[in-house]
XYZ file of N, CA and C in Angstrom:
708
model
N 10.782 0.597 -5.038
C 11.060 1.535 -3.959
C 12.264 1.040 -3.175
N 13.240 1.905 -2.942
C 14.408 1.497 -2.175
C 15.115 2.737 -1.640
N 16.055 2.516 -0.724
C 16.864 3.621 -0.242
C 18.261 3.501 -0.859
N 18.837 4.622 -1.229
C 20.115 4.639 -1.929
C 21.027 5.676 -1.294
N 22.305 5.600 -1.657
C 23.289 6.558 -1.180
C 23.207 7.825 -2.015
N 23.041 8.978 -1.356
C 22.923 10.237 -2.075
C 24.249 10.899 -2.384
N 25.334 10.442 -1.768
C 26.654 11.034 -1.994
C 27.584 10.038 -2.680
N 28.620 10.553 -3.307
C 29.594 9.697 -3.983
C 30.791 9.421 -3.076
N 31.339 10.457 -2.471
C 32.555 10.309 -1.678
C 32.327 10.502 -0.184
N 31.211 11.096 0.196
C 30.972 11.411 1.599
C 30.290 10.256 2.320
N 29.905 10.483 3.572
C 29.270 9.454 4.367
C 27.867 9.144 3.840
N 27.290 8.071 4.383
C 25.955 7.615 3.968
C 24.920 8.727 4.119
N 24.215 9.019 3.044
C 23.178 10.047 3.020
C 21.946 9.431 2.356
N 21.041 8.916 3.161
C 19.933 8.111 2.667
C 18.945 8.915 1.835
N 18.596 8.387 0.661
C 17.539 8.915 -0.185
C 16.542 7.788 -0.462
N 15.260 8.080 -0.365
C 14.239 7.131 -0.805
C 13.925 7.408 -2.271
N 13.903 6.372 -3.078
C 13.732 6.527 -4.521
C 12.633 5.592 -5.007
N 11.813 6.070 -5.941
C 10.779 5.251 -6.572
C 11.065 5.158 -8.067
N 11.074 3.941 -8.593
C 11.180 3.691 -10.031
C 9.947 2.921 -10.471
N 9.665 2.938 -11.774
C 8.470 2.282 -12.281
C 8.771 1.621 -13.620
N 8.172 0.441 -13.836
C 8.310 -0.279 -15.095
C 6.943 -0.725 -15.577
N 6.832 -0.955 -16.880
C 5.592 -1.426 -17.484
C 5.562 -2.947 -17.410
N 4.694 -3.510 -16.574
C 4.667 -4.959 -16.374
C 4.038 -5.708 -17.540
N 3.507 -5.017 -18.553
C 2.997 -5.694 -19.740
C 4.125 -6.129 -20.672
N 5.325 -5.590 -20.428
C 6.473 -5.966 -21.250
C 6.931 -7.379 -20.894
N 7.548 -8.095 -21.840
C 8.140 -9.406 -21.516
C 9.200 -9.251 -20.429
N 9.402 -10.301 -19.635
C 10.349 -10.234 -18.519
C 11.740 -9.811 -18.969
N 12.186 -10.306 -20.123
C 13.529 -9.970 -20.586
C 13.643 -8.490 -20.946
N 12.503 -7.851 -21.278
C 12.521 -6.427 -21.592
C 12.463 -5.579 -20.325
N 11.728 -6.041 -19.311
C 11.606 -5.283 -18.055
C 12.973 -5.118 -17.391
N 13.847 -6.114 -17.565
C 15.160 -6.068 -16.933
C 16.111 -5.087 -17.614
N 15.753 -4.603 -18.784
C 16.617 -3.665 -19.495
C 16.597 -2.304 -18.800
N 17.733 -1.620 -18.830
C 17.854 -0.341 -18.137
C 16.850 0.691 -18.649
N 16.596 0.705 -19.967
C 15.695 1.715 -20.529
C 14.225 1.429 -20.229
N 13.926 0.279 -19.611
C 12.548 -0.034 -19.222
C 12.256 0.346 -17.775
N 13.274 0.820 -17.053
C 13.114 1.248 -15.656
C 13.129 2.770 -15.620
N 12.033 3.375 -15.213
C 11.865 4.825 -15.280
C 11.855 5.448 -13.883
N 12.623 6.502 -13.745
C 12.672 7.234 -12.477
C 11.357 7.974 -12.257
N 10.825 7.901 -11.025
C 9.575 8.583 -10.677
C 9.847 9.762 -9.748
N 10.443 9.492 -8.586
C 10.715 10.570 -7.630
C 11.746 10.119 -6.602
N 12.319 11.087 -5.905
C 13.301 10.800 -4.859
C 13.325 11.951 -3.868
N 13.701 11.651 -2.625
C 13.805 12.703 -1.612
C 14.697 12.241 -0.465
N 15.556 13.133 0.031
C 16.344 12.813 1.228
C 15.594 13.154 2.512
N 14.450 13.820 2.384
C 13.716 14.308 3.559
C 12.378 13.605 3.764
N 11.604 13.420 2.685
C 10.290 12.781 2.801
C 10.457 11.309 3.153
N 9.542 10.793 3.954
C 9.588 9.383 4.339
C 9.106 8.510 3.192
N 9.319 7.215 3.344
C 8.895 6.256 2.329
C 7.418 6.385 2.006
N 6.557 6.391 3.035
C 5.120 6.403 2.796
C 4.624 7.765 2.324
N 5.329 8.838 2.637
C 4.969 10.151 2.092
C 5.216 10.184 0.590
N 6.315 9.580 0.141
C 6.565 9.480 -1.299
C 5.514 8.605 -1.964
N 5.148 7.518 -1.294
C 4.135 6.636 -1.843
C 2.776 7.332 -1.958
N 2.481 8.235 -1.031
C 1.230 8.994 -1.097
C 1.204 9.864 -2.349
N 2.334 10.512 -2.653
C 2.427 11.334 -3.862
C 2.335 10.458 -5.108
N 2.960 9.285 -5.058
C 2.887 8.344 -6.178
C 1.448 7.913 -6.434
N 0.711 7.590 -5.366
C -0.682 7.183 -5.510
C -1.511 8.298 -6.140
N -1.302 9.526 -5.707
C -2.048 10.660 -6.248
C -1.813 10.796 -7.756
N -0.568 10.610 -8.187
C -0.245 10.714 -9.610
C -0.935 9.614 -10.417
N -0.932 8.393 -9.882
C -1.559 7.277 -10.587
C -3.071 7.479 -10.691
N -3.690 7.975 -9.613
C -5.138 8.201 -9.625
C -5.510 9.263 -10.660
N -4.709 10.330 -10.744
C -4.974 11.358 -11.754
C -4.864 10.785 -13.157
N -3.880 9.913 -13.370
C -3.725 9.275 -14.676
C -4.906 8.350 -14.968
N -5.446 7.700 -13.933
C -6.635 6.861 -14.099
C -7.828 7.677 -14.571
N -7.969 8.856 -13.992
C -9.144 9.684 -14.279
C -9.134 10.251 -15.695
N -7.965 10.672 -16.145
C -7.888 11.334 -17.456
C -7.324 10.450 -18.558
N -6.606 9.364 -18.178
C -5.962 8.531 -19.178
C -4.667 9.167 -19.670
N -3.846 8.364 -20.313
C -2.573 8.845 -20.844
C -2.527 8.567 -22.342
N -2.438 9.611 -23.137
C -2.358 9.448 -24.594
C -0.999 8.882 -24.991
N -1.010 7.904 -25.874
C 0.230 7.300 -26.355
C 0.017 6.813 -27.784
N 1.084 6.392 -28.406
C 1.034 5.899 -29.782
C 1.380 4.422 -29.802
N 0.519 3.613 -30.396
C 0.791 2.199 -30.592
C 1.620 2.061 -31.858
N 2.923 1.798 -31.690
C 3.815 1.783 -32.848
C 3.548 0.593 -33.763
N 2.945 -0.459 -33.220
C 2.656 -1.633 -34.043
C 1.400 -1.431 -34.870
N 0.360 -0.922 -34.219
C -0.907 -0.682 -34.924
C -0.927 0.660 -35.633
N 0.063 1.524 -35.299
C 0.182 2.861 -35.888
C -1.083 3.678 -35.675
N -1.511 3.738 -34.401
C -2.688 4.521 -34.058
C -2.563 5.034 -32.633
N -3.350 6.063 -32.344
C -3.331 6.651 -31.009
C -4.138 5.796 -30.047
N -3.623 5.613 -28.829
C -4.300 4.807 -27.821
C -4.372 5.603 -26.519
N -5.282 5.205 -25.648
C -5.438 5.833 -24.341
C -5.111 4.801 -23.272
N -4.057 5.057 -22.490
C -3.616 4.124 -21.463
C -4.312 4.408 -20.134
N -4.644 3.345 -19.421
C -5.272 3.442 -18.097
C -4.361 2.724 -17.095
N -3.378 3.410 -16.536
C -2.389 2.740 -15.672
C -2.937 2.418 -14.286
N -2.416 1.359 -13.683
C -2.703 1.048 -12.290
C -1.507 0.320 -11.700
N -1.459 0.280 -10.388
C -0.319 -0.270 -9.655
C -0.489 -1.779 -9.507
N 0.428 -2.561 -10.073
C 0.306 -4.023 -10.006
C 0.971 -4.587 -8.767
N 2.250 -4.318 -8.545
C 2.933 -4.783 -7.348
C 4.099 -3.866 -7.027
N 4.593 -3.986 -5.802
C 5.726 -3.186 -5.336
C 6.917 -4.087 -5.098
N 8.060 -3.661 -5.547
C 9.293 -4.396 -5.303
C 10.191 -3.614 -4.360
N 10.996 -4.306 -3.590
C 11.905 -3.636 -2.673
C 12.529 -4.647 -1.733
N 13.426 -4.203 -0.872
C 13.996 -5.110 0.112
C 13.038 -5.224 1.299
N 13.371 -6.072 2.262
C 12.458 -6.339 3.375
C 12.059 -5.097 4.177
N 13.008 -4.203 4.542
C 12.596 -3.005 5.288
C 11.592 -2.138 4.522
N 11.777 -2.022 3.186
C 10.846 -1.223 2.391
C 9.456 -1.865 2.377
N 9.411 -3.170 2.117
C 8.126 -3.852 2.028
C 7.416 -3.899 3.377
N 8.184 -3.920 4.440
C 7.571 -3.900 5.776
C 6.735 -2.647 5.959
N 7.258 -1.507 5.531
C 6.503 -0.257 5.638
C 5.346 -0.231 4.659
N 5.580 -0.658 3.419
C 4.527 -0.620 2.409
C 3.339 -1.491 2.792
N 3.608 -2.603 3.487
C 2.547 -3.524 3.884
C 1.980 -3.210 5.266
N 2.447 -2.125 5.900
C 2.038 -1.798 7.275
C 2.290 -2.988 8.200
N 3.499 -3.532 8.106
C 3.849 -4.699 8.901
C 4.782 -4.296 10.039
N 4.736 -5.045 11.139
C 5.501 -4.689 12.324
C 6.902 -5.257 12.387
N 7.278 -6.117 11.429
C 8.629 -6.662 11.428
C 8.717 -8.062 12.011
N 9.937 -8.565 12.113
C 10.171 -9.962 12.486
C 9.978 -10.244 13.970
N 9.842 -9.220 14.795
C 9.690 -9.435 16.233
C 8.229 -9.582 16.653
N 7.326 -9.612 15.680
C 5.895 -9.756 15.971
C 5.509 -11.237 16.012
N 4.339 -11.521 16.564
C 3.836 -12.896 16.564
C 3.615 -13.401 15.141
N 3.127 -12.520 14.294
C 2.903 -12.867 12.883
C 3.902 -12.078 12.056
N 4.970 -12.723 11.616
C 6.053 -11.970 11.012
C 6.156 -12.115 9.500
N 5.090 -12.567 8.854
C 5.052 -12.607 7.393
C 4.256 -11.408 6.891
N 4.674 -10.833 5.755
C 4.013 -9.651 5.210
C 2.768 -9.986 4.401
N 2.592 -11.256 4.044
C 1.477 -11.623 3.171
C 0.493 -12.614 3.779
N 0.888 -13.333 4.838
C -0.033 -14.310 5.423
C 0.095 -14.318 6.942
N -0.786 -15.079 7.597
C -0.866 -15.103 9.055
C -0.108 -16.276 9.670
N 1.026 -16.636 9.103
C 1.828 -17.688 9.702
C 2.461 -17.166 10.988
N 2.498 -18.016 12.021
C 3.075 -17.569 13.284
C 2.197 -17.891 14.478
N 1.907 -16.937 15.305
C 1.206 -16.970 16.594
C 2.194 -16.654 17.699
N 1.900 -17.048 18.929
C 2.723 -16.634 20.061
C 4.084 -17.339 20.047
N 5.045 -16.770 20.788
C 6.370 -17.367 20.859
C 6.331 -18.772 21.426
N 5.470 -18.995 22.428
C 5.351 -20.325 23.037
C 4.874 -21.348 22.019
N 3.884 -20.954 21.212
C 3.357 -21.872 20.194
C 4.408 -22.162 19.127
N 5.152 -21.146 18.715
C 6.152 -21.341 17.668
C 7.308 -22.215 18.139
N 7.538 -22.264 19.450
C 8.601 -23.116 19.985
C 8.152 -24.566 20.162
N 6.863 -24.821 20.073
C 6.364 -26.194 20.188
C 6.599 -26.943 18.880
N 6.512 -28.259 18.910
C 6.727 -29.075 17.707
C 5.710 -28.714 16.620
N 4.450 -28.626 17.025
C 3.402 -28.303 16.063
C 3.567 -26.896 15.514
N 3.895 -25.955 16.401
C 4.064 -24.578 15.967
C 5.259 -24.399 15.046
N 6.363 -25.062 15.380
C 7.558 -24.958 14.533
C 7.292 -25.526 13.147
N 6.559 -26.625 13.089
C 6.225 -27.235 11.794
C 5.340 -26.303 10.968
N 4.437 -25.562 11.644
C 3.510 -24.680 10.923
C 4.217 -23.499 10.257
N 5.431 -23.166 10.736
C 6.162 -22.038 10.165
C 6.597 -22.293 8.733
N 6.599 -23.558 8.326
C 7.022 -23.916 6.972
C 5.835 -24.125 6.044
N 4.640 -23.748 6.521
C 3.428 -23.859 5.715
C 2.811 -22.470 5.539
N 2.133 -22.292 4.435
C 1.480 -21.009 4.165
C 0.299 -20.797 5.107
N 0.219 -19.612 5.683
C -0.897 -19.296 6.564
C -2.045 -18.633 5.817
N -3.061 -18.232 6.558
C -4.195 -17.540 5.951
C -3.728 -16.193 5.392
N -4.069 -15.855 4.155
C -3.619 -14.585 3.562
C -4.101 -13.380 4.369
N -3.241 -12.365 4.468
C -3.628 -11.119 5.131
C -4.700 -10.417 4.309
N -5.695 -9.870 4.967
C -6.788 -9.158 4.287
C -6.624 -7.661 4.482
N -6.869 -6.893 3.422
C -6.742 -5.439 3.497
C -7.663 -4.858 4.561
N -8.878 -5.410 4.654
C -9.844 -4.884 5.623
C -9.355 -5.092 7.053
N -8.761 -6.262 7.317
C -8.262 -6.545 8.656
C -7.106 -5.612 9.016
N -6.206 -5.387 8.047
C -5.070 -4.489 8.291
C -5.564 -3.075 8.566
N -6.513 -2.604 7.753
C -7.053 -1.250 7.911
C -7.738 -1.093 9.265
N -8.536 -2.084 9.653
C -9.244 -2.012 10.941
C -8.273 -2.049 12.116
N -7.212 -2.853 12.002
C -6.223 -2.937 13.073
C -5.477 -1.619 13.224
N -5.166 -0.955 12.103
C -4.493 0.350 12.159
C -5.359 1.358 12.902
N -6.650 1.384 12.601
C -7.544 2.331 13.269
C -7.719 1.973 14.749
N -7.707 0.689 15.061
C -7.781 0.284 16.467
C -6.559 0.788 17.220
N -5.386 0.650 16.623
C -4.159 1.116 17.261
C -4.146 2.637 17.393
N -4.695 3.327 16.414
C -4.752 4.786 16.480
C -5.564 5.242 17.690
N -6.670 4.570 17.956
C -7.514 4.984 19.072
C -6.958 4.535 20.425
N -5.939 3.681 20.412
C -5.242 3.353 21.656
C -4.368 4.509 22.127
N -4.056 5.422 21.190
C -3.103 6.486 21.482
C -3.587 7.460 22.553
N -4.898 7.513 22.770
C -5.405 8.487 23.729
C -5.622 7.864 25.113
N -5.338 6.570 25.255
C -5.545 5.902 26.536
C -4.315 6.023 27.430
N -4.486 5.865 28.727
C -3.320 5.872 29.630
C -2.363 4.738 29.268
N -1.063 5.017 29.324
C -0.078 3.994 28.960
C -0.136 3.640 27.496
N -0.408 4.640 26.637
C -0.620 4.394 25.213
C 0.589 3.740 24.550
N 1.794 4.174 24.894
C 3.000 3.659 24.243
C 3.139 2.156 24.463
N 2.938 1.695 25.690
C 3.062 0.266 25.988
C 1.935 -0.531 25.343
N 0.719 0.012 25.358
C -0.416 -0.678 24.748
C -0.228 -0.802 23.240
N 0.303 0.257 22.619
C 0.535 0.227 21.175
C 1.618 -0.792 20.822
N 2.670 -0.826 21.616
C 3.758 -1.783 21.377
C 3.242 -3.216 21.458
N 2.385 -3.491 22.435
C 1.821 -4.832 22.586
C 0.887 -5.163 21.433
N 0.091 -4.181 20.990
C -0.843 -4.407 19.881
C -0.096 -4.736 18.593
N 1.021 -4.050 18.359
C 1.836 -4.320 17.171
C 2.425 -5.724 17.250
N 2.961 -6.093 18.415
C 3.562 -7.420 18.585
C 2.524 -8.524 18.429
N 1.311 -8.306 18.936
C 0.265 -9.324 18.873
C -0.293 -9.506 17.464
N -0.464 -8.397 16.741
C -1.148 -8.443 15.438
C -0.202 -8.499 14.245
N 1.032 -7.980 14.407
C 1.948 -7.899 13.278
C 1.668 -6.725 12.374
N 0.796 -5.805 12.803
C 0.420 -4.642 11.988
C 0.985 -3.375 12.607
N 1.636 -2.566 11.783
C 2.180 -1.290 12.246
C 2.221 -0.333 11.067
N 1.554 0.803 11.205
C 1.509 1.781 10.119
C 2.470 2.922 10.427
N 3.561 2.999 9.675
C 4.598 3.985 9.969
C 4.136 5.410 9.687
N 3.277 5.594 8.688
C 2.834 6.949 8.337
C 2.021 7.567 9.461
N 0.999 6.864 9.946
C 0.174 7.404 11.027
C 0.963 7.492 12.328
N 1.897 6.558 12.545
C 2.698 6.571 13.772
C 3.560 7.822 13.846
N 4.160 8.200 12.731
C 5.005 9.395 12.710
C 4.181 10.659 12.945
N 3.001 10.707 12.328
C 2.164 11.901 12.429
C 1.552 12.032 13.830
N 1.221 10.908 14.437
C 0.485 10.923 15.699
C 1.374 10.768 16.927
N 2.695 10.787 16.736
C 3.604 10.629 17.875
C 3.399 11.734 18.913
N 2.997 12.925 18.440
C 2.779 14.024 19.386
C 1.557 13.782 20.266
N 0.589 12.971 19.761
C -0.581 12.650 20.574
C -0.161 11.774 21.762
N 0.740 10.836 21.505
C 1.249 9.978 22.578
C 1.975 10.810 23.622
N 2.804 11.747 23.163
C 3.556 12.591 24.087
C 2.622 13.483 24.894
N 1.577 13.995 24.244
C 0.598 14.817 24.950
C -0.110 14.000 26.022
N -0.443 12.735 25.685
C -1.096 11.863 26.667
C -0.207 11.599 27.864
N 1.097 11.416 27.620
C 2.031 11.202 28.723
C 2.054 12.403 29.663
N 1.943 13.587 29.081
C 1.993 14.802 29.890
C 0.705 15.032 30.675
N -0.425 14.539 30.141
C -1.718 14.818 30.764
C -2.146 13.757 31.769
N -1.839 12.482 31.472
C -2.273 11.422 32.363
C -1.455 11.421 33.651
N -1.689 10.481 34.482
C -1.161 10.476 35.849
C 0.341 10.707 35.900
N 0.731 11.629 36.746
C 2.143 11.940 36.980
C 2.393 11.833 38.478
N 3.211 10.858 38.873
C 3.447 10.593 40.297
C 2.147 10.294 41.031
N 1.241 9.571 40.290
C -0.020 9.168 40.910
C -1.094 10.238 40.916
N -0.844 11.386 40.278
C -1.813 12.486 40.296
C -2.129 12.927 38.874
N -3.433 13.066 38.563
C -3.844 13.558 37.251
C -3.564 15.049 37.154
N -3.036 15.488 36.015
C -2.753 16.908 35.826
C -4.022 17.711 35.599
N -5.069 17.055 35.022
C -6.358 17.696 34.778
C -7.454 16.703 35.121
N -8.714 17.146 35.232
C -9.815 16.205 35.436
C -9.851 15.166 34.310
N -10.226 13.933 34.631
C -10.168 12.841 33.653
C -11.004 13.132 32.412
N -12.220 13.649 32.592
C -13.078 13.942 31.440
C -12.440 14.980 30.522
N -11.778 15.962 31.111
C -11.121 16.993 30.311
C -9.947 16.414 29.529
N -9.223 15.481 30.123
C -8.100 14.838 29.428
C -8.600 14.060 28.213
N -9.681 13.278 28.399
C -10.248 12.529 27.280
C -10.664 13.475 26.156
N -11.291 14.590 26.524
C -11.755 15.543 25.518
C -10.574 16.151 24.747
N -9.536 16.525 25.455
C -8.359 17.136 24.814
C -7.706 16.155 23.837
N -7.515 14.921 24.293
C -6.841 13.932 23.445
C -7.703 13.520 22.257
N -9.002 13.376 22.461
C -9.889 13.037 21.346
C -9.916 14.135 20.306
N -9.917 15.396 20.750
C -9.901 16.525 19.821
C -8.578 16.576 19.052
N -7.469 16.336 19.749
C -6.155 16.343 19.097
C -6.053 15.215 18.076
N -6.587 14.053 18.420
C -6.569 12.916 17.507
C -7.429 13.186 16.283
N -8.595 13.760 16.495
C -9.498 14.085 15.384
C -8.863 15.097 14.431
N -8.215 16.112 14.976
C -7.560 17.124 14.137
C -6.392 16.530 13.349
N -5.680 15.595 13.969
C -4.518 14.999 13.315
C -4.922 14.059 12.191
N -6.116 13.477 12.279
C -6.577 12.511 11.286
C -7.548 13.115 10.289
N -7.506 14.428 10.132
C -8.459 15.092 9.243
C -8.316 14.595 7.810
N -7.090 14.175 7.407
C -6.868 13.675 6.053
C -6.758 12.156 6.001
N -7.178 11.468 7.097
C -7.101 10.005 7.158
C -5.698 9.519 6.797
N -4.708 10.027 7.500
C -3.321 9.740 7.165
C -2.892 8.357 7.664
N -3.403 7.331 7.010
C -2.918 5.975 7.229
C -2.348 5.490 5.909
N -1.879 4.262 5.861
C -1.269 3.730 4.648
C -2.173 3.940 3.439
N -1.754 4.832 2.561
C -2.589 5.202 1.420
C -2.577 4.151 0.315
N -1.732 3.138 0.439
C -1.721 2.061 -0.548
C -2.863 1.077 -0.317
N -3.415 1.076 0.902
C -4.529 0.178 1.209
C -5.756 0.600 0.408
N -6.293 -0.338 -0.358
C -7.468 -0.042 -1.164
C -7.169 0.578 -2.512
N -5.880 0.795 -2.826
C -5.526 1.361 -4.123
C -5.793 0.334 -5.219
N -6.270 0.801 -6.352
C -6.582 -0.095 -7.454
C -5.334 -0.858 -7.889
N -5.461 -2.184 -8.062
C -4.328 -3.015 -8.431
C -4.159 -4.148 -7.443
N -3.230 -5.035 -7.713
C -3.042 -6.205 -6.874
C -2.239 -5.908 -5.616
N -1.285 -4.962 -5.709
C -0.440 -4.601 -4.576
C 0.265 -5.807 -3.962
N 0.879 -6.615 -4.815
C 1.628 -7.767 -4.320
C 3.045 -7.357 -3.962
N 3.520 -7.691 -2.753
C 4.898 -7.357 -2.392
C 5.871 -8.320 -3.054
N 6.951 -7.803 -3.612
C 7.976 -8.627 -4.246
C 9.319 -8.226 -3.675
N 9.983 -9.159 -2.983
C 11.247 -8.848 -2.331
C 12.394 -8.904 -3.333
N 13.253 -7.895 -3.271
C 14.437 -7.869 -4.122
C 15.677 -7.833 -3.252
N 16.797 -8.179 -3.799
C 18.056 -8.153 -3.058
C 19.046 -7.236 -3.736
């Protein structure tokens, strides 16, 4: 997964593109151009929206299998594909891993190395940055995303969400984009110049209903829990 230039002579026109290779092939074969297959691209859909479509395609292939011919054994075979790992540059992997970036307390995409800025500036903390931390768990990431989602209906949601991302290192771009209107609605309903626009109970009800309607399809990182290892691999 990466972003590429969509134009030849004009200004930068970002396209998100997904390619796929068969990891059962020897490494020297995977690097060949004919072993890299185009999957999809879009100048409009976001990275995680494309990944959602990719996941749906893989799941359908899991359910029905893919008929192919084994040229060595000269017989028909049924393939059961699954996602092994994702490759991309740091910005791409940050989104795929639901990570908050380098400005968070925990700025690794795969482990919990880090902690607070004060600790990292200490001798012990600085030394710990060169050691592997506890591996990130899918369950912890998923639970943190849902915790942040429910912060969206509280007063001062934007500041609370920013602090939660910085503290945990978890940020889900897909749900954030979809639920941005909930934050804006909360800003409009909660205290304005020290005065509530509506009764407090009514505000909670409105925001909870809006949040529930927005999450009807559980629009969080759809790669979480997908069959396969889902190991991030950084490319340059």
